[in-house]
Coordinates of C-alpha atoms (C1' of nucleotides) in Angstrom, one line a residue:
Chain D
M1 CA 74.3 107.9 90.2
V2 CA 75.8 105.7 87.6
L3 CA 79.9 106.5 86.1
Q4 CA 81.0 105.1 83.4
V5 CA 84.4 105.3 81.3
R6 CA 83.5 106.2 77.7
S7 CA 86.0 107.2 75.1
A8 CA 88.8 107.8 77.8
R9 CA 86.6 110.2 80.1
L10 CA 84.3 109.7 83.0
H11 CA 81.0 110.2 82.1
V12 CA 77.6 110.5 84.1
M13 CA 74.0 109.3 83.2
L14 CA 71.6 112.3 83.5
W15 CA 68.3 112.6 81.8
R16 CA 66.3 115.7 80.8
R17 CA 63.8 117.2 83.0
A18 CA 60.7 117.9 80.8
A19 CA 58.7 119.3 83.6
E20 CA 58.7 122.1 86.2
P21 CA 61.0 122.5 88.4
F22 CA 63.9 123.1 86.7
A23 CA 62.2 122.0 83.4
G24 CA 65.4 121.5 80.9
A25 CA 68.0 121.0 82.7
W26 CA 69.6 117.7 83.5
A27 CA 68.9 115.4 86.5
L28 CA 70.2 112.6 88.4
P29 CA 67.9 109.5 87.9
G30 CA 65.7 108.6 91.0
G31 CA 62.6 108.8 92.5
P32 CA 60.9 108.2 95.8
L33 CA 60.8 105.3 98.1
L34 CA 57.7 102.6 98.5
A35 CA 56.2 101.5 101.8
D36 CA 58.5 98.5 102.0
E37 CA 61.3 98.8 100.0
T38 CA 65.5 99.3 101.0
L39 CA 67.0 102.4 99.8
G40 CA 69.0 100.0 97.8
A41 CA 66.1 98.2 96.1
S42 CA 65.0 101.3 95.6
V43 CA 67.4 102.9 93.4
A44 CA 67.9 99.7 92.1
R45 CA 64.2 100.2 90.5
Q46 CA 64.2 103.2 89.7
L47 CA 67.7 102.6 87.6
A48 CA 66.0 99.9 85.8
S49 CA 64.3 101.8 83.4
K50 CA 67.2 103.5 82.7
V51 CA 69.8 100.3 82.4
E52 CA 70.1 96.5 83.3
V53 CA 71.0 97.1 86.9
R54 CA 73.3 93.4 86.4
Q55 CA 75.4 95.9 84.2
L56 CA 76.3 98.2 87.5
A57 CA 79.7 96.4 88.6
H58 CA 79.2 98.2 91.7
L59 CA 77.1 100.4 94.0
E60 CA 77.2 102.0 97.4
Q61 CA 75.7 104.9 99.4
L62 CA 76.7 108.2 99.7
E63 CA 75.4 111.0 101.7
T64 CA 71.9 112.5 102.3
R65 CA 70.7 115.5 101.4
S66 CA 68.1 117.5 103.6
D67 CA 68.3 121.2 102.7
P68 CA 64.8 122.5 102.8
S69 CA 65.7 124.6 99.7
R70 CA 66.6 122.2 97.6
D71 CA 63.5 121.3 96.0
P72 CA 61.4 124.5 95.5
R73 CA 58.1 122.3 95.8
G74 CA 59.1 121.8 99.3
R75 CA 61.2 119.5 101.9
T76 CA 62.7 116.2 100.3
V77 CA 65.5 113.9 101.7
A78 CA 67.8 112.7 99.5
T79 CA 69.7 109.5 100.2
A80 CA 72.6 109.4 97.2
Y81 CA 74.1 106.2 95.2
L82 CA 77.0 105.8 93.6
G83 CA 76.9 103.3 90.6
L84 CA 79.9 102.3 88.6
I85 CA 79.8 100.3 84.9
P86 CA 82.8 98.7 83.0
S87 CA 84.2 100.5 80.3
D88 CA 83.4 97.8 78.0
L89 CA 79.7 98.0 78.4
D90 CA 77.2 100.5 76.9
P91 CA 74.3 100.3 77.9
V92 CA 70.8 101.0 75.8
L93 CA 69.3 104.0 77.2
P94 CA 65.9 105.6 77.0
E95 CA 65.4 109.0 74.3
D96 CA 66.2 111.6 77.2
T97 CA 69.0 109.9 78.8
T98 CA 72.5 110.5 78.5
W99 CA 76.2 110.2 79.4
H100 CA 77.7 113.9 80.3
P101 CA 81.5 113.5 80.8
V102 CA 81.8 115.2 84.8
D103 CA 83.8 117.5 83.6
A104 CA 81.5 119.5 81.6
L105 CA 78.4 119.2 83.2
P106 CA 75.3 120.6 81.6
V107 CA 72.9 123.0 83.8
T108 CA 72.0 120.7 86.6
A109 CA 68.7 120.0 88.5
F110 CA 68.4 120.6 92.4
D111 CA 71.6 120.0 94.1
H112 CA 72.9 117.2 91.4
G113 CA 75.5 119.2 90.5
S114 CA 77.2 118.8 94.1
V115 CA 76.0 115.5 94.5
V116 CA 78.1 114.3 91.7
G117 CA 80.9 117.0 92.9
S118 CA 81.1 114.7 96.1
A119 CA 80.7 111.4 94.4
L120 CA 83.9 112.0 92.1
A121 CA 85.8 112.7 95.2
R122 CA 84.8 109.2 96.9
L123 CA 85.4 107.6 94.2
R124 CA 89.3 109.2 93.6
A125 CA 90.1 108.6 96.8
K126 CA 88.9 105.1 96.7
L127 CA 91.0 104.2 93.8
S128 CA 93.8 105.1 95.7
Y129 CA 93.0 102.6 98.5
T130 CA 90.6 100.6 97.2
N131 CA 90.2 97.9 94.2
V132 CA 87.3 99.8 93.4
G133 CA 88.8 99.7 90.0
F134 CA 87.5 96.6 88.7
A135 CA 84.4 98.0 88.4
L136 CA 85.1 100.5 86.2
A137 CA 87.4 98.4 83.2
P138 CA 86.3 95.3 81.8
P139 CA 86.7 92.0 82.7
T140 CA 90.3 91.6 81.0
F141 CA 92.4 94.3 80.1
T142 CA 96.4 95.4 79.2
I143 CA 97.8 97.7 81.3
A144 CA 97.8 100.4 79.1
E145 CA 93.9 100.0 78.8
L146 CA 94.0 100.0 82.5
R147 CA 96.3 103.2 82.7
E148 CA 93.4 105.2 80.7
V149 CA 90.6 103.9 83.0
Y150 CA 92.4 105.6 85.8
V151 CA 93.5 108.7 84.4
A152 CA 89.9 109.1 83.1
A153 CA 88.2 108.9 86.5
L154 CA 91.2 110.8 88.5
G155 CA 91.5 113.4 85.9
Y156 CA 95.9 113.4 85.8
E157 CA 98.4 111.8 84.8
V158 CA 99.5 108.3 85.9
T159 CA 102.0 106.3 84.6
A160 CA 101.1 102.3 83.1
T161 CA 104.8 101.3 84.8
N162 CA 103.9 102.5 88.3
L163 CA 100.0 101.8 88.0
Q164 CA 100.9 97.8 86.9
R165 CA 103.5 97.6 90.1
V166 CA 101.2 98.7 92.8
L167 CA 98.9 97.2 91.6
L168 CA 100.5 94.2 91.1
R169 CA 102.7 94.4 94.9
R170 CA 99.2 94.8 96.5
G171 CA 98.0 91.4 94.8
V172 CA 94.7 93.5 93.1
L173 CA 95.8 92.6 89.3
A174 CA 96.0 89.0 88.3
A175 CA 98.1 87.6 85.2
T176 CA 96.0 86.1 82.8
G177 CA 98.6 84.5 80.9
E178 CA 96.9 85.7 77.6
H179 CA 98.5 88.3 75.2
T180 CA 96.6 90.3 72.7
A181 CA 98.0 91.0 69.1
S182 CA 100.4 93.4 68.3
G183 CA 98.8 96.6 66.7
R184 CA 99.2 97.7 63.5
A185 CA 102.6 99.5 63.8
G186 CA 104.3 96.5 65.7
G187 CA 105.3 96.5 69.1
R188 CA 105.5 94.2 71.7
P189 CA 102.4 92.4 72.2
A190 CA 100.7 93.6 76.0
M191 CA 99.8 90.9 78.8
L192 CA 96.1 90.5 79.3
Y193 CA 95.5 91.3 83.4
R194 CA 92.4 91.3 85.6
F195 CA 91.2 92.3 88.8
A196 CA 91.9 89.1 91.7
S197 CA 88.7 90.7 93.6
P198 CA 85.6 91.1 92.0
T199 CA 84.1 92.8 95.2
L200 CA 85.2 95.8 97.0
E201 CA 87.9 96.1 99.2
V202 CA 90.4 97.9 101.5
T203 CA 93.9 97.1 100.0
D204 CA 95.7 100.2 101.6
P205 CA 93.7 100.1 105.0
F206 CA 96.1 102.6 107.3
A207 CA 98.9 104.6 106.3
V208 CA 100.0 105.4 109.8
L209 CA 99.0 105.0 113.3
R210 CA 99.1 101.2 112.5
P211 CA 98.9 98.3 115.0
P212 CA 101.4 97.8 116.7
T213 CA 103.6 95.1 114.7
E214 CA 102.9 91.3 116.8
R215 CA 106.4 90.2 117.9
P216 CA 107.6 86.7 117.6
G217 CA 107.2 86.0 121.3
R218 CA 109.7 84.5 122.9
A219 CA 107.6 81.9 125.5
G220 CA 104.7 79.9 124.8
G221 CA 104.3 80.6 121.1
S222 CA 103.4 78.4 118.8
V223 CA 106.0 76.2 117.0
S224 CA 106.0 76.4 112.9
Chain Y
M1 CA 75.5 109.3 118.4
V2 CA 77.9 111.0 120.8
L3 CA 81.8 109.4 121.2
Q4 CA 84.0 110.9 124.0
V5 CA 87.2 109.7 125.4
R6 CA 86.2 109.1 129.4
S7 CA 88.7 107.5 131.9
A8 CA 90.8 106.1 128.6
R9 CA 88.4 104.6 127.2
L10 CA 85.8 105.6 124.0
H11 CA 82.5 105.6 125.1
V12 CA 79.1 106.0 123.4
M13 CA 76.2 108.1 124.8
L14 CA 73.2 105.6 125.0
W15 CA 69.8 106.1 127.1
R16 CA 67.8 103.3 127.8
R17 CA 64.4 102.9 126.2
A18 CA 60.9 102.8 128.5
A19 CA 58.3 101.6 126.3
E20 CA 58.1 98.7 123.5
P21 CA 59.9 98.4 121.5
F22 CA 63.3 97.3 123.2
A23 CA 62.1 98.3 126.3
G24 CA 65.4 98.5 128.3
A25 CA 67.3 98.4 125.5
W26 CA 69.8 101.2 125.5
A27 CA 69.5 103.1 122.7
L28 CA 71.6 106.1 120.2
P29 CA 69.5 109.5 121.2
G30 CA 67.5 110.5 117.8
G31 CA 64.1 111.4 116.9
P32 CA 61.7 112.8 113.9
L33 CA 62.8 115.1 111.1
L34 CA 60.4 117.8 111.4
A35 CA 59.1 119.5 109.0
D36 CA 61.7 122.4 107.3
E37 CA 64.4 121.1 109.2
T38 CA 67.6 120.3 108.5
L39 CA 69.2 116.5 109.0
G40 CA 72.0 118.4 110.5
A41 CA 69.5 120.2 112.5
S42 CA 67.2 118.1 113.8
V43 CA 70.0 116.3 115.4
A44 CA 71.4 119.2 116.7
R45 CA 68.0 119.4 118.3
Q46 CA 67.7 116.1 119.7
L47 CA 70.8 116.3 121.2
A48 CA 70.3 119.5 122.9
S49 CA 68.1 117.4 125.3
K50 CA 71.4 115.3 126.3
V51 CA 74.1 117.3 126.7
E52 CA 74.8 121.0 125.4
V53 CA 75.4 120.8 121.8
R54 CA 78.2 123.7 122.0
Q55 CA 80.3 121.1 124.0
L56 CA 80.7 118.6 120.2
A57 CA 83.6 119.9 118.5
H58 CA 82.5 117.7 115.3
L59 CA 79.6 116.5 113.4
E60 CA 79.0 114.6 110.6
Q61 CA 77.0 112.2 108.8
L62 CA 77.3 108.5 108.9
E63 CA 75.0 106.3 106.8
T64 CA 71.2 106.2 106.3
R65 CA 69.8 103.1 107.6
S66 CA 66.3 101.7 105.7
D67 CA 66.3 98.0 105.9
P68 CA 61.9 98.0 106.8
S69 CA 62.5 95.2 109.4
R70 CA 65.0 97.4 111.3
D71 CA 61.5 98.4 113.4
P72 CA 59.0 95.9 114.1
R73 CA 56.5 99.0 114.6
G74 CA 57.0 99.4 110.7
R75 CA 59.5 100.7 107.8
T76 CA 61.5 103.9 109.2
V77 CA 64.4 105.1 107.7
A78 CA 67.1 107.2 109.7
T79 CA 70.3 109.1 109.5
A80 CA 73.7 108.0 111.9
Y81 CA 75.4 111.1 112.5
L82 CA 78.7 111.1 114.3
G83 CA 79.2 113.9 117.2
L84 CA 82.4 114.0 119.0
I85 CA 82.8 115.5 122.4
P86 CA 86.6 116.4 123.7
S87 CA 88.0 114.3 126.8
D88 CA 88.1 117.4 129.2
L89 CA 84.4 117.8 129.2
D90 CA 82.0 116.1 131.7
P91 CA 78.5 117.4 129.8
V92 CA 75.6 116.5 132.4
L93 CA 73.0 113.8 131.1
P94 CA 69.5 113.1 132.0
E95 CA 68.9 110.0 134.2
D96 CA 68.1 107.8 131.4
T97 CA 71.0 108.6 129.8
T98 CA 74.9 107.2 130.5
W99 CA 78.2 106.5 129.0
H100 CA 79.2 103.2 127.5
P101 CA 81.9 101.4 126.7
V102 CA 82.4 100.9 123.2
D103 CA 84.2 98.0 123.5
A104 CA 81.7 96.8 125.8
L105 CA 78.6 97.6 124.9
P106 CA 75.0 96.7 126.3
V107 CA 71.7 95.1 125.0
T108 CA 70.6 97.7 122.0
A109 CA 67.7 99.0 120.9
F110 CA 67.4 98.7 116.8
D111 CA 70.0 98.1 114.9
H112 CA 72.0 100.4 117.2
G113 CA 74.7 98.1 118.0
S114 CA 76.0 97.5 114.3
V115 CA 75.8 101.4 114.1
V116 CA 78.1 102.2 116.6
G117 CA 80.4 99.6 114.8
S118 CA 80.8 101.5 111.6
A119 CA 80.9 104.9 113.3
L120 CA 84.0 103.2 115.6
A121 CA 85.3 101.8 111.8
R122 CA 84.9 105.6 110.5
L123 CA 86.8 107.4 113.3
R124 CA 89.0 105.2 113.7
A125 CA 90.2 105.7 109.9
K126 CA 89.7 109.4 110.0
L127 CA 92.3 109.4 113.1
S128 CA 94.6 108.2 110.5
Y129 CA 94.2 110.6 107.5
T130 CA 93.2 113.7 108.6
N131 CA 93.4 116.0 112.0
V132 CA 89.8 114.3 113.5
G133 CA 92.3 113.9 116.9
F134 CA 91.3 117.7 117.9
A135 CA 87.3 116.4 118.5
L136 CA 88.5 114.1 121.3
A137 CA 91.8 116.3 122.8
P138 CA 91.5 118.7 125.2
P139 CA 92.5 122.5 124.2
T140 CA 95.8 121.5 125.4
F141 CA 97.7 118.5 126.4
T142 CA 101.3 117.0 126.5
I143 CA 102.1 113.8 124.1
A144 CA 101.5 111.7 127.0
E145 CA 97.8 113.0 127.4
L146 CA 97.4 112.7 123.7
R147 CA 98.2 109.6 123.4
E148 CA 95.9 108.2 125.8
V149 CA 93.5 109.4 123.6
Y150 CA 94.8 108.0 120.4
V151 CA 94.8 104.8 122.1
A152 CA 91.7 105.0 123.6
A153 CA 90.1 105.5 120.4
L154 CA 92.3 103.3 118.0
G155 CA 92.1 100.3 120.3
Y156 CA 95.6 99.0 120.4
E157 CA 98.6 100.5 121.6
V158 CA 100.8 103.4 120.1
T159 CA 104.2 105.2 120.8
A160 CA 104.2 108.5 121.9
T161 CA 107.5 108.7 119.9
N162 CA 105.9 108.3 116.5
L163 CA 102.7 109.5 117.7
Q164 CA 104.3 113.1 118.2
R165 CA 106.4 112.7 115.5
V166 CA 103.6 111.4 112.9
L167 CA 101.7 114.4 113.8
L168 CA 104.4 117.1 114.0
R169 CA 105.9 116.4 110.8
R170 CA 102.4 116.9 109.5
G171 CA 101.9 120.2 110.7
V172 CA 98.7 118.9 113.0
L173 CA 100.3 119.8 116.0
A174 CA 101.6 123.0 117.9
A175 CA 104.0 123.6 120.2
T176 CA 102.1 126.4 123.1
G177 CA 105.8 126.9 124.4
E178 CA 103.9 126.1 127.7
H179 CA 104.6 123.1 130.0
T180 CA 103.6 121.3 132.6
A181 CA 104.9 120.6 136.5
S182 CA 106.8 117.4 137.1
G183 CA 104.7 114.7 138.6
R184 CA 105.1 113.5 142.0
A185 CA 107.6 111.5 141.1
G186 CA 110.0 113.4 139.5
G187 CA 110.4 113.2 135.5
R188 CA 111.0 116.1 133.3
P189 CA 108.1 118.4 132.9
A190 CA 106.0 117.6 129.2
M191 CA 105.4 120.3 126.6
L192 CA 102.0 121.4 126.1
Y193 CA 100.6 120.5 122.5
R194 CA 97.2 122.6 120.4
F195 CA 95.3 121.2 117.5
A196 CA 97.2 124.0 114.7
S197 CA 93.4 123.6 113.7
P198 CA 90.2 123.3 115.0
T199 CA 87.8 121.8 112.1
L200 CA 88.3 118.8 110.2
E201 CA 91.2 118.7 107.7
V202 CA 92.4 115.9 105.5
T203 CA 96.4 115.8 106.0
D204 CA 97.2 112.3 104.6
P205 CA 94.9 113.0 100.7
F206 CA 96.5 110.0 98.8
A207 CA 98.6 107.3 100.0
V208 CA 99.0 106.3 96.0
L209 CA 98.3 107.1 93.1
R210 CA 99.5 110.8 93.7
P211 CA 99.2 113.4 90.9
P212 CA 102.4 113.5 89.3
T213 CA 104.9 115.7 90.9
E214 CA 104.9 120.0 89.2
R215 CA 108.7 120.1 87.6
P216 CA 110.2 122.8 87.7
G217 CA 110.0 123.9 84.1
R218 CA 113.0 124.6 82.1
A219 CA 110.9 127.6 80.3
G220 CA 108.6 129.9 80.5
G221 CA 109.1 129.6 84.4
S222 CA 108.1 132.0 86.8
V223 CA 111.2 133.6 88.5
S224 CA 112.1 133.6 91.7
Chain V
dT1 C1' 122.7 109.5 142.8
dC2 C1' 119.1 107.2 141.2
dA3 C1' 114.0 107.0 139.5
dA4 C1' 111.0 108.7 136.7
dA5 C1' 109.2 111.0 132.9
dA6 C1' 109.7 113.4 128.3
dG7 C1' 111.9 114.2 124.3
dT8 C1' 115.5 113.4 120.5
dG9 C1' 119.1 110.7 117.5
dT10 C1' 119.5 107.0 114.5
dT11 C1' 118.2 102.6 112.6
dC12 C1' 115.7 99.9 109.3
dA13 C1' 112.0 98.5 106.2
dC14 C1' 109.1 99.0 102.8
dC15 C1' 106.7 101.7 99.3
dG16 C1' 105.8 105.4 96.0
dT17 C1' 108.1 107.3 92.2
dA18 C1' 110.8 108.6 87.8
dC19 C1' 113.7 107.2 84.4
dA20 C1' 116.8 104.4 82.1
dC21 C1' 117.0 100.1 79.9
dC22 C1' 115.8 96.0 77.6
dC23 C1' 112.4 92.9 75.4
dA24 C1' 108.7 91.9 71.5
dT25 C1' 106.8 92.9 67.7
dG26 C1' 105.5 94.6 62.0
dT27 C1' 107.5 97.4 58.3
Chain O
dA1 C1' 117.7 97.9 60.8
dC2 C1' 114.0 100.7 62.8
dA3 C1' 110.2 102.2 65.0
dT4 C1' 106.9 101.4 68.1
dG5 C1' 104.9 99.6 72.5
dG6 C1' 105.8 96.8 76.7
dG7 C1' 107.8 95.2 80.5
dT8 C1' 111.8 95.5 84.2
dG9 C1' 115.9 96.8 86.8
dT10 C1' 117.3 100.3 89.6
dA11 C1' 117.5 104.0 92.6
dC12 C1' 116.0 108.0 95.1
dG13 C1' 113.5 110.4 98.3
dG14 C1' 110.2 109.6 102.4
dT15 C1' 108.2 108.2 105.8
dG16 C1' 106.4 104.9 109.9
dA17 C1' 107.9 102.4 113.4
dA18 C1' 111.1 100.2 116.9
dC19 C1' 114.6 101.1 120.4
dA20 C1' 118.3 103.0 122.1
dC21 C1' 120.0 107.0 124.7
dT22 C1' 120.0 111.8 126.4
dT23 C1' 117.9 115.4 129.2
dT24 C1' 114.9 117.5 133.1
dT25 C1' 112.7 117.2 137.0
dG26 C1' 112.0 114.9 142.4
dA27 C1' 113.2 112.4 145.6

DNA sequence: TCAAAAGTGTTCACCGTACACCCATGT
DNA sequence: ACATGGGTGTACGGTGAACACTTTTGA
């Protein structure tokens, strides 16, 4: 499943099924796994017919569904993946495929509605303790723009002040040195930031029960 | 895969393969998925030949492996599960099956070594922000006993003082009111605790980027 | 009275939030 | 000047870690 923030709302890419079962309902892109193919490779192949795979800034495995009744034609086992596209891109989609706000899903095929639900929960949790934001935000951005992305993805308000402070303190964001021009109504020009790393990193590993801190050690310690 | 704390060390249940491939190597229990079976049901069925399934206090899905080269006989797709057994139980195991400390694994079959590794990472993370401890600890226990379980599972020292404080503050532990008898060398009798909930709950949902706190609201609010 | 084991009190540093205030720009 | 939007300073509450101290038992 591919998620993207568009017009300050989080959207999921769905295609409209023409054939039974679930004709007319909206489904996540996907398809059968080929003989000598990795699941990851299969996902890339399936998505290639929808978007340019290079636009996916992040891809990770979600859960595997096996309920025999999830497909009326018979038992299927499906492994869901989560892909993220930065908000500055606008992929060309096929006729039958469009973006849908995740908070207003249409009638979905199979168990895809609930799959989107668990993907959302996963994304929201990871926004809190990793740097996944990099996969939703443009290459460079102002704090106000980043805030809009986070608000869309999280589904609730976040203040620019604290977002900036938390992400800077963790070293997730880095200043580019560039500034934007002021808007039409004036205002102080905003600084441009980028994510320090373009790959997933856990930035807040343990809230509690951390390993004990290394004591300096009185004897046999290294000399600075 | 089944994990249990035994003699203050975290162990994983493995069986010794007799046939090729990987004859003589140790493998995780598992097997093919039947026609009209859920993955969860299949896991229960596979494990039934090893332990009493009712002894599993917790079971959750891990990741699905699909690398075509993971089995030399040809491509297989395998979904790993993590099961936990409380430390007070001692299941009867078949001849070819034994417990192995996770920090000293023998030669393992397929990619099972790395599967154990990711299971460990998952368990350790969840010990920090959920109440999973209930699935590793006996029904009732002293803080000292619980500490031993946590130390074994986490792989590093934890103080009884802080463990108690954190888990009590979160409402994860509840006092039973009972006391133990003092040991042979004296000492204050320990209070007995139990986990407040017997099912998985997230007790520390967001470290950062929490939803804004509800302001009391000056107008239209409810009257206490 | 002493050692052993359990539990409590206290201190400290840090983190996330809230909110006031200051800065830079256009009109 | 003033409005507008961006950024910083500061204070507060909470939390986890560390560690000293008290409580309760047996010898």
